[in-house]
């Protein structure tokens, strides 16, 4: 099905909406108002109405949105039939936590394999995910694997990325504090947990509620 072009900021909120709508549907609810959604997902209701208008879900005043319509829209948009393969590089404390977590609530993303250079970890499996030596990266990758999660030490993040850039990988989720350069064809998202924590603490101090 042809999907409408959705602004990036809206697209980022879709998984959030989807999770909530799925739960509503499971609990047998038929409709939901933008106010209820707003309260549950902590996005203001004007934004929700604008977001939903992009995908043709027009809520009726006093009625709200049809839960089944939303559910089928989200599942078509987000649960694409083809599973997007994910790999993880760097099976340290954070990496191990991700392997155990493995995004089981998302149907179309799964970490399929992990890589490290520590011989003590290579050959093991964590939550059924095999850990291979980084030397085997290129030979293990298949075309359906598009995303790499980086949980290596910062000082090797760039060299690992340079290697990934020569494969079919299209997206990198970088959990290292390193600012990495990537070629044009790769999208990189940085998540620096230390910075996030510091920012929160700064806001608590300077903008107390
Ligand atoms: P741990 O306590 O297991 O060492 P950590 O998260 O504190 O975990 P880090 O030094 O951040 O450890 O390293 C994370 C993981 O990245 C480790 O398992 C390490 O072996 C691995 N690693 C280090 N260099 C590379 C590399 N070049 N390629 C892939 N993995 C690497």
PDB file of C-alpha atoms and ligand atoms in Angstrom:
ATOM      1  CA  UNK A   1       0.000   0.000   0.000  1.00  0.00           C
ATOM      2  CA  UNK A   2       1.250   3.483  -0.886  1.00  0.00           C
ATOM      3  CA  UNK A   3       1.903   5.385   2.325  1.00  0.00           C
ATOM      4  CA  UNK A   4       1.456   9.139   2.568  1.00  0.00           C
ATOM      5  CA  UNK A   5       4.590  11.185   3.175  1.00  0.00           C
ATOM      6  CA  UNK A   6       4.712  11.882   6.876  1.00  0.00           C
ATOM      7  CA  UNK A   7       6.917  14.573   8.467  1.00  0.00           C
ATOM      8  CA  UNK A   8       9.871  13.142  10.354  1.00  0.00           C
ATOM      9  CA  UNK A   9       8.739  14.563  13.695  1.00  0.00           C
ATOM     10  CA  UNK A  10       5.381  12.809  13.244  1.00  0.00           C
ATOM     11  CA  UNK A  11       7.025   9.593  12.112  1.00  0.00           C
ATOM     12  CA  UNK A  12       9.078   9.538  15.306  1.00  0.00           C
ATOM     13  CA  UNK A  13       5.912   9.553  17.390  1.00  0.00           C
ATOM     14  CA  UNK A  14       4.205   6.730  15.482  1.00  0.00           C
ATOM     15  CA  UNK A  15       5.680   3.854  17.528  1.00  0.00           C
ATOM     16  CA  UNK A  16       4.513   5.604  20.683  1.00  0.00           C
ATOM     17  CA  UNK A  17       0.988   5.940  19.371  1.00  0.00           C
ATOM     18  CA  UNK A  18       1.041   2.416  18.022  1.00  0.00           C
ATOM     19  CA  UNK A  19       1.948   0.845  21.347  1.00  0.00           C
ATOM     20  CA  UNK A  20      -0.870   2.644  23.106  1.00  0.00           C
ATOM     21  CA  UNK A  21      -3.451   1.920  20.390  1.00  0.00           C
ATOM     22  CA  UNK A  22      -2.502  -1.754  20.430  1.00  0.00           C
ATOM     23  CA  UNK A  23      -3.156  -1.912  24.146  1.00  0.00           C
ATOM     24  CA  UNK A  24      -6.473  -0.109  23.721  1.00  0.00           C
ATOM     25  CA  UNK A  25      -7.537  -2.540  21.052  1.00  0.00           C
ATOM     26  CA  UNK A  26      -6.540  -5.510  23.207  1.00  0.00           C
ATOM     27  CA  UNK A  27      -8.679  -4.151  26.016  1.00  0.00           C
ATOM     28  CA  UNK A  28     -11.623  -4.008  23.601  1.00  0.00           C
ATOM     29  CA  UNK A  29     -11.877  -0.246  23.241  1.00  0.00           C
ATOM     30  CA  UNK A  30     -13.454   0.975  19.987  1.00  0.00           C
ATOM     31  CA  UNK A  31     -12.592   4.642  20.037  1.00  0.00           C
ATOM     32  CA  UNK A  32     -10.291   7.091  21.689  1.00  0.00           C
ATOM     33  CA  UNK A  33     -10.266  10.868  21.941  1.00  0.00           C
ATOM     34  CA  UNK A  34      -7.212  13.017  21.289  1.00  0.00           C
ATOM     35  CA  UNK A  35      -7.416  14.130  24.944  1.00  0.00           C
ATOM     36  CA  UNK A  36      -7.170  10.527  26.167  1.00  0.00           C
ATOM     37  CA  UNK A  37      -4.307   9.836  23.795  1.00  0.00           C
ATOM     38  CA  UNK A  38      -2.604  13.013  24.860  1.00  0.00           C
ATOM     39  CA  UNK A  39      -2.769  12.040  28.516  1.00  0.00           C
ATOM     40  CA  UNK A  40      -1.439   8.552  27.816  1.00  0.00           C
ATOM     41  CA  UNK A  41       1.444   9.359  25.491  1.00  0.00           C
ATOM     42  CA  UNK A  42       2.264  12.823  26.887  1.00  0.00           C
ATOM     43  CA  UNK A  43       2.002  14.632  23.578  1.00  0.00           C
ATOM     44  CA  UNK A  44      -0.278  17.677  23.429  1.00  0.00           C
ATOM     45  CA  UNK A  45      -3.599  17.052  21.759  1.00  0.00           C
ATOM     46  CA  UNK A  46      -3.138  19.692  19.028  1.00  0.00           C
ATOM     47  CA  UNK A  47      -0.002  17.853  17.908  1.00  0.00           C
ATOM     48  CA  UNK A  48      -1.847  14.542  18.000  1.00  0.00           C
ATOM     49  CA  UNK A  49      -4.651  15.919  15.834  1.00  0.00           C
ATOM     50  CA  UNK A  50      -2.142  17.308  13.343  1.00  0.00           C
ATOM     51  CA  UNK A  51      -0.153  14.050  13.315  1.00  0.00           C
ATOM     52  CA  UNK A  52      -3.263  11.966  12.755  1.00  0.00           C
ATOM     53  CA  UNK A  53      -4.489  14.209   9.964  1.00  0.00           C
ATOM     54  CA  UNK A  54      -1.421  13.191   7.938  1.00  0.00           C
ATOM     55  CA  UNK A  55      -2.604   9.638   7.755  1.00  0.00           C
ATOM     56  CA  UNK A  56      -6.230  10.391   7.081  1.00  0.00           C
ATOM     57  CA  UNK A  57      -7.499   9.599  10.563  1.00  0.00           C
ATOM     58  CA  UNK A  58      -9.946  12.404  11.066  1.00  0.00           C
ATOM     59  CA  UNK A  59     -11.423  12.299  14.536  1.00  0.00           C
ATOM     60  CA  UNK A  60     -15.009  13.356  14.854  1.00  0.00           C
ATOM     61  CA  UNK A  61     -15.964  15.840  17.557  1.00  0.00           C
ATOM     62  CA  UNK A  62     -17.423  14.042  20.529  1.00  0.00           C
ATOM     63  CA  UNK A  63     -16.532  10.680  19.024  1.00  0.00           C
ATOM     64  CA  UNK A  64     -12.778  10.555  18.779  1.00  0.00           C
ATOM     65  CA  UNK A  65     -10.749   8.206  16.616  1.00  0.00           C
ATOM     66  CA  UNK A  66     -11.665   4.754  15.511  1.00  0.00           C
ATOM     67  CA  UNK A  67      -9.221   2.402  17.261  1.00  0.00           C
ATOM     68  CA  UNK A  68      -9.383  -0.303  14.581  1.00  0.00           C
ATOM     69  CA  UNK A  69      -8.680   2.163  11.800  1.00  0.00           C
ATOM     70  CA  UNK A  70      -5.663   3.490  13.670  1.00  0.00           C
ATOM     71  CA  UNK A  71      -4.469   0.004  14.476  1.00  0.00           C
ATOM     72  CA  UNK A  72      -4.558  -1.122  10.861  1.00  0.00           C
ATOM     73  CA  UNK A  73      -2.818   2.074   9.739  1.00  0.00           C
ATOM     74  CA  UNK A  74      -0.047   1.688  12.289  1.00  0.00           C
ATOM     75  CA  UNK A  75       0.448  -1.987  11.671  1.00  0.00           C
ATOM     76  CA  UNK A  76       0.722  -1.434   7.922  1.00  0.00           C
ATOM     77  CA  UNK A  77       3.097   1.453   8.365  1.00  0.00           C
ATOM     78  CA  UNK A  78       5.282   0.094  11.123  1.00  0.00           C
ATOM     79  CA  UNK A  79       5.083  -3.714  10.961  1.00  0.00           C
ATOM     80  CA  UNK A  80       6.222  -4.039   7.416  1.00  0.00           C
ATOM     81  CA  UNK A  81       6.174  -7.655   6.364  1.00  0.00           C
ATOM     82  CA  UNK A  82       9.882  -7.790   5.880  1.00  0.00           C
ATOM     83  CA  UNK A  83      11.710  -8.021   9.147  1.00  0.00           C
ATOM     84  CA  UNK A  84      14.510  -5.489   9.423  1.00  0.00           C
ATOM     85  CA  UNK A  85      17.557  -7.279  10.704  1.00  0.00           C
ATOM     86  CA  UNK A  86      19.642  -5.604  13.368  1.00  0.00           C
ATOM     87  CA  UNK A  87      23.118  -6.379  14.623  1.00  0.00           C
ATOM     88  CA  UNK A  88      24.829  -5.210  17.755  1.00  0.00           C
ATOM     89  CA  UNK A  89      28.521  -4.490  18.039  1.00  0.00           C
ATOM     90  CA  UNK A  90      30.171  -4.457  21.465  1.00  0.00           C
ATOM     91  CA  UNK A  91      28.782  -6.972  23.928  1.00  0.00           C
ATOM     92  CA  UNK A  92      29.718  -5.099  27.126  1.00  0.00           C
ATOM     93  CA  UNK A  93      27.350  -4.154  29.902  1.00  0.00           C
ATOM     94  CA  UNK A  94      25.062  -1.986  27.773  1.00  0.00           C
ATOM     95  CA  UNK A  95      25.259  -4.283  24.753  1.00  0.00           C
ATOM     96  CA  UNK A  96      24.362  -7.308  26.859  1.00  0.00           C
ATOM     97  CA  UNK A  97      21.367  -5.469  28.283  1.00  0.00           C
ATOM     98  CA  UNK A  98      20.109  -4.754  24.747  1.00  0.00           C
ATOM     99  CA  UNK A  99      20.547  -8.369  23.696  1.00  0.00           C
ATOM    100  CA  UNK A 100      18.447  -9.463  26.651  1.00  0.00           C
ATOM    101  CA  UNK A 101      15.849  -6.779  26.001  1.00  0.00           C
ATOM    102  CA  UNK A 102      15.815  -7.288  22.242  1.00  0.00           C
ATOM    103  CA  UNK A 103      12.918  -4.995  21.468  1.00  0.00           C
ATOM    104  CA  UNK A 104      10.446  -7.851  21.691  1.00  0.00           C
ATOM    105  CA  UNK A 105       7.535  -5.432  21.596  1.00  0.00           C
ATOM    106  CA  UNK A 106       8.434  -4.398  18.033  1.00  0.00           C
ATOM    107  CA  UNK A 107       7.441  -7.054  15.578  1.00  0.00           C
ATOM    108  CA  UNK A 108       9.706  -6.033  12.770  1.00  0.00           C
ATOM    109  CA  UNK A 109      13.002  -5.403  14.482  1.00  0.00           C
ATOM    110  CA  UNK A 110      15.168  -8.006  16.121  1.00  0.00           C
ATOM    111  CA  UNK A 111      18.816  -8.201  16.940  1.00  0.00           C
ATOM    112  CA  UNK A 112      19.943 -11.226  14.966  1.00  0.00           C
ATOM    113  CA  UNK A 113      23.606 -11.407  15.881  1.00  0.00           C
ATOM    114  CA  UNK A 114      26.245  -9.627  17.877  1.00  0.00           C
ATOM    115  CA  UNK A 115      29.953  -8.967  17.375  1.00  0.00           C
ATOM    116  CA  UNK A 116      32.838  -8.397  19.732  1.00  0.00           C
ATOM    117  CA  UNK A 117      36.607  -8.840  19.812  1.00  0.00           C
ATOM    118  CA  UNK A 118      36.840 -10.371  23.278  1.00  0.00           C
ATOM    119  CA  UNK A 119      37.567 -14.072  22.897  1.00  0.00           C
ATOM    120  CA  UNK A 120      35.859 -14.695  26.225  1.00  0.00           C
ATOM    121  CA  UNK A 121      32.565 -13.587  24.693  1.00  0.00           C
ATOM    122  CA  UNK A 122      32.912 -14.905  21.154  1.00  0.00           C
ATOM    123  CA  UNK A 123      31.096 -18.191  20.565  1.00  0.00           C
ATOM    124  CA  UNK A 124      28.619 -17.579  23.356  1.00  0.00           C
ATOM    125  CA  UNK A 125      24.925 -16.789  22.937  1.00  0.00           C
ATOM    126  CA  UNK A 126      23.001 -14.210  24.917  1.00  0.00           C
ATOM    127  CA  UNK A 127      19.213 -14.524  24.859  1.00  0.00           C
ATOM    128  CA  UNK A 128      19.661 -16.884  21.888  1.00  0.00           C
ATOM    129  CA  UNK A 129      21.685 -14.319  19.958  1.00  0.00           C
ATOM    130  CA  UNK A 130      25.089 -15.586  18.828  1.00  0.00           C
ATOM    131  CA  UNK A 131      28.195 -13.494  19.477  1.00  0.00           C
ATOM    132  CA  UNK A 132      30.736 -13.610  16.628  1.00  0.00           C
ATOM    133  CA  UNK A 133      34.192 -12.155  16.181  1.00  0.00           C
ATOM    134  CA  UNK A 134      34.190  -8.773  14.469  1.00  0.00           C
ATOM    135  CA  UNK A 135      36.532 -10.296  11.868  1.00  0.00           C
ATOM    136  CA  UNK A 136      33.508 -12.238  10.589  1.00  0.00           C
ATOM    137  CA  UNK A 137      31.338  -9.136  10.166  1.00  0.00           C
ATOM    138  CA  UNK A 138      31.263  -8.971   6.368  1.00  0.00           C
ATOM    139  CA  UNK A 139      30.775 -12.700   5.844  1.00  0.00           C
ATOM    140  CA  UNK A 140      27.975 -12.961   8.424  1.00  0.00           C
ATOM    141  CA  UNK A 141      25.951  -9.976   7.224  1.00  0.00           C
ATOM    142  CA  UNK A 142      23.002 -10.667   4.950  1.00  0.00           C
ATOM    143  CA  UNK A 143      21.102  -8.174   2.802  1.00  0.00           C
ATOM    144  CA  UNK A 144      18.131  -7.984   5.160  1.00  0.00           C
ATOM    145  CA  UNK A 145      20.347  -6.614   7.929  1.00  0.00           C
ATOM    146  CA  UNK A 146      20.084  -2.855   7.696  1.00  0.00           C
ATOM    147  CA  UNK A 147      20.741  -1.541  11.175  1.00  0.00           C
ATOM    148  CA  UNK A 148      23.675  -1.701  13.578  1.00  0.00           C
ATOM    149  CA  UNK A 149      23.619  -0.793  17.239  1.00  0.00           C
ATOM    150  CA  UNK A 150      26.986   0.458  18.458  1.00  0.00           C
ATOM    151  CA  UNK A 151      27.865  -0.234  22.072  1.00  0.00           C
ATOM    152  CA  UNK A 152      31.634  -0.391  21.686  1.00  0.00           C
ATOM    153  CA  UNK A 153      34.141   1.803  23.536  1.00  0.00           C
ATOM    154  CA  UNK A 154      34.217   5.336  22.041  1.00  0.00           C
ATOM    155  CA  UNK A 155      37.731   5.093  20.694  1.00  0.00           C
ATOM    156  CA  UNK A 156      36.835   2.298  18.288  1.00  0.00           C
ATOM    157  CA  UNK A 157      33.434   3.692  17.240  1.00  0.00           C
ATOM    158  CA  UNK A 158      34.741   5.464  14.128  1.00  0.00           C
ATOM    159  CA  UNK A 159      36.768   2.533  12.831  1.00  0.00           C
ATOM    160  CA  UNK A 160      33.876   0.117  13.358  1.00  0.00           C
ATOM    161  CA  UNK A 161      31.586   2.581  11.560  1.00  0.00           C
ATOM    162  CA  UNK A 162      33.960   2.886   8.609  1.00  0.00           C
ATOM    163  CA  UNK A 163      33.748  -0.847   8.259  1.00  0.00           C
ATOM    164  CA  UNK A 164      29.963  -0.884   8.490  1.00  0.00           C
ATOM    165  CA  UNK A 165      29.804   1.808   5.810  1.00  0.00           C
ATOM    166  CA  UNK A 166      31.166  -0.690   3.300  1.00  0.00           C
ATOM    167  CA  UNK A 167      28.340  -3.169   3.954  1.00  0.00           C
ATOM    168  CA  UNK A 168      24.562  -3.126   3.341  1.00  0.00           C
ATOM    169  CA  UNK A 169      23.992  -1.373   6.687  1.00  0.00           C
ATOM    170  CA  UNK A 170      21.881   1.785   6.252  1.00  0.00           C
ATOM    171  CA  UNK A 171      21.287   2.930   9.804  1.00  0.00           C
ATOM    172  CA  UNK A 172      23.412   3.148  12.946  1.00  0.00           C
ATOM    173  CA  UNK A 173      22.182   3.675  16.474  1.00  0.00           C
ATOM    174  CA  UNK A 174      25.227   5.044  18.249  1.00  0.00           C
ATOM    175  CA  UNK A 175      25.260   4.636  22.012  1.00  0.00           C
ATOM    176  CA  UNK A 176      28.876   5.710  22.352  1.00  0.00           C
ATOM    177  CA  UNK A 177      29.667   9.317  23.263  1.00  0.00           C
ATOM    178  CA  UNK A 178      31.816   9.539  20.105  1.00  0.00           C
ATOM    179  CA  UNK A 179      30.641  11.874  17.343  1.00  0.00           C
ATOM    180  CA  UNK A 180      31.031   9.726  14.284  1.00  0.00           C
ATOM    181  CA  UNK A 181      31.353  10.694  10.638  1.00  0.00           C
ATOM    182  CA  UNK A 182      29.291   8.651   8.223  1.00  0.00           C
ATOM    183  CA  UNK A 183      28.968   8.714   4.443  1.00  0.00           C
ATOM    184  CA  UNK A 184      25.832  10.219   2.850  1.00  0.00           C
ATOM    185  CA  UNK A 185      23.993   6.923   2.434  1.00  0.00           C
ATOM    186  CA  UNK A 186      24.005   6.122   6.151  1.00  0.00           C
ATOM    187  CA  UNK A 187      21.644   7.583   8.700  1.00  0.00           C
ATOM    188  CA  UNK A 188      23.037   7.799  12.195  1.00  0.00           C
ATOM    189  CA  UNK A 189      21.173   8.488  15.421  1.00  0.00           C
ATOM    190  CA  UNK A 190      23.156   9.316  18.534  1.00  0.00           C
ATOM    191  CA  UNK A 191      21.930   8.351  21.964  1.00  0.00           C
ATOM    192  CA  UNK A 192      24.369   9.448  24.630  1.00  0.00           C
ATOM    193  CA  UNK A 193      22.839   8.331  27.892  1.00  0.00           C
ATOM    194  CA  UNK A 194      25.285  10.366  29.996  1.00  0.00           C
ATOM    195  CA  UNK A 195      24.340  13.548  28.145  1.00  0.00           C
ATOM    196  CA  UNK A 196      20.639  12.775  28.499  1.00  0.00           C
ATOM    197  CA  UNK A 197      21.062  12.312  32.227  1.00  0.00           C
ATOM    198  CA  UNK A 198      23.083  15.498  32.587  1.00  0.00           C
ATOM    199  CA  UNK A 199      20.520  17.439  30.590  1.00  0.00           C
ATOM    200  CA  UNK A 200      17.736  16.213  32.821  1.00  0.00           C
ATOM    201  CA  UNK A 201      19.676  17.188  35.937  1.00  0.00           C
ATOM    202  CA  UNK A 202      20.372  20.624  34.425  1.00  0.00           C
ATOM    203  CA  UNK A 203      16.689  21.145  33.725  1.00  0.00           C
ATOM    204  CA  UNK A 204      15.722  20.045  37.222  1.00  0.00           C
ATOM    205  CA  UNK A 205      18.105  22.628  38.614  1.00  0.00           C
ATOM    206  CA  UNK A 206      17.293  25.532  36.324  1.00  0.00           C
ATOM    207  CA  UNK A 207      13.711  24.945  35.345  1.00  0.00           C
ATOM    208  CA  UNK A 208      12.142  23.328  38.405  1.00  0.00           C
ATOM    209  CA  UNK A 209       8.525  22.386  37.939  1.00  0.00           C
TER     210      UNK A 209
HETATM  211  P1  LIG B   1      32.523  -4.918  30.032  1.00  0.00           P
HETATM  212  O1  LIG B   1      32.391  -4.768  31.512  1.00  0.00           O
HETATM  213  O2  LIG B   1      31.942  -6.185  29.487  1.00  0.00           O
HETATM  214  O3  LIG B   1      33.892  -4.661  29.492  1.00  0.00           O
HETATM  215  P2  LIG B   1      31.699  -2.295  29.215  1.00  0.00           P
HETATM  216  O4  LIG B   1      30.420  -1.878  28.586  1.00  0.00           O
HETATM  217  O5  LIG B   1      32.140  -1.577  30.422  1.00  0.00           O
HETATM  218  O6  LIG B   1      31.566  -3.825  29.435  1.00  0.00           O
HETATM  219  P3  LIG B   1      33.418  -1.349  27.085  1.00  0.00           P
HETATM  220  O7  LIG B   1      34.861  -1.117  27.336  1.00  0.00           O
HETATM  221  O8  LIG B   1      32.527  -0.178  26.880  1.00  0.00           O
HETATM  222  O9  LIG B   1      32.916  -2.313  28.193  1.00  0.00           O
HETATM  223  O10 LIG B   1      33.305  -2.300  25.806  1.00  0.00           O
HETATM  224  C1  LIG B   1      32.090  -2.753  25.345  1.00  0.00           C
HETATM  225  C2  LIG B   1      32.311  -4.015  24.561  1.00  0.00           C
HETATM  226  O11 LIG B   1      32.913  -3.695  23.303  1.00  0.00           O
HETATM  227  C3  LIG B   1      33.221  -5.025  25.225  1.00  0.00           C
HETATM  228  O12 LIG B   1      32.589  -6.293  25.204  1.00  0.00           O
HETATM  229  C4  LIG B   1      34.465  -5.039  24.352  1.00  0.00           C
HETATM  230  O13 LIG B   1      35.056  -6.308  24.296  1.00  0.00           O
HETATM  231  C5  LIG B   1      33.888  -4.665  23.006  1.00  0.00           C
HETATM  232  N1  LIG B   1      34.857  -4.130  22.050  1.00  0.00           N
HETATM  233  C6  LIG B   1      35.977  -3.433  22.284  1.00  0.00           C
HETATM  234  N2  LIG B   1      36.580  -3.092  21.120  1.00  0.00           N
HETATM  235  C7  LIG B   1      35.819  -3.590  20.137  1.00  0.00           C
HETATM  236  C8  LIG B   1      35.897  -3.585  18.724  1.00  0.00           C
HETATM  237  N3  LIG B   1      36.877  -2.986  18.070  1.00  0.00           N
HETATM  238  N4  LIG B   1      34.916  -4.202  18.034  1.00  0.00           N
HETATM  239  C9  LIG B   1      33.900  -4.808  18.664  1.00  0.00           C
HETATM  240  N5  LIG B   1      33.757  -4.847  19.992  1.00  0.00           N
HETATM  241  C10 LIG B   1      34.709  -4.253  20.725  1.00  0.00           C
END
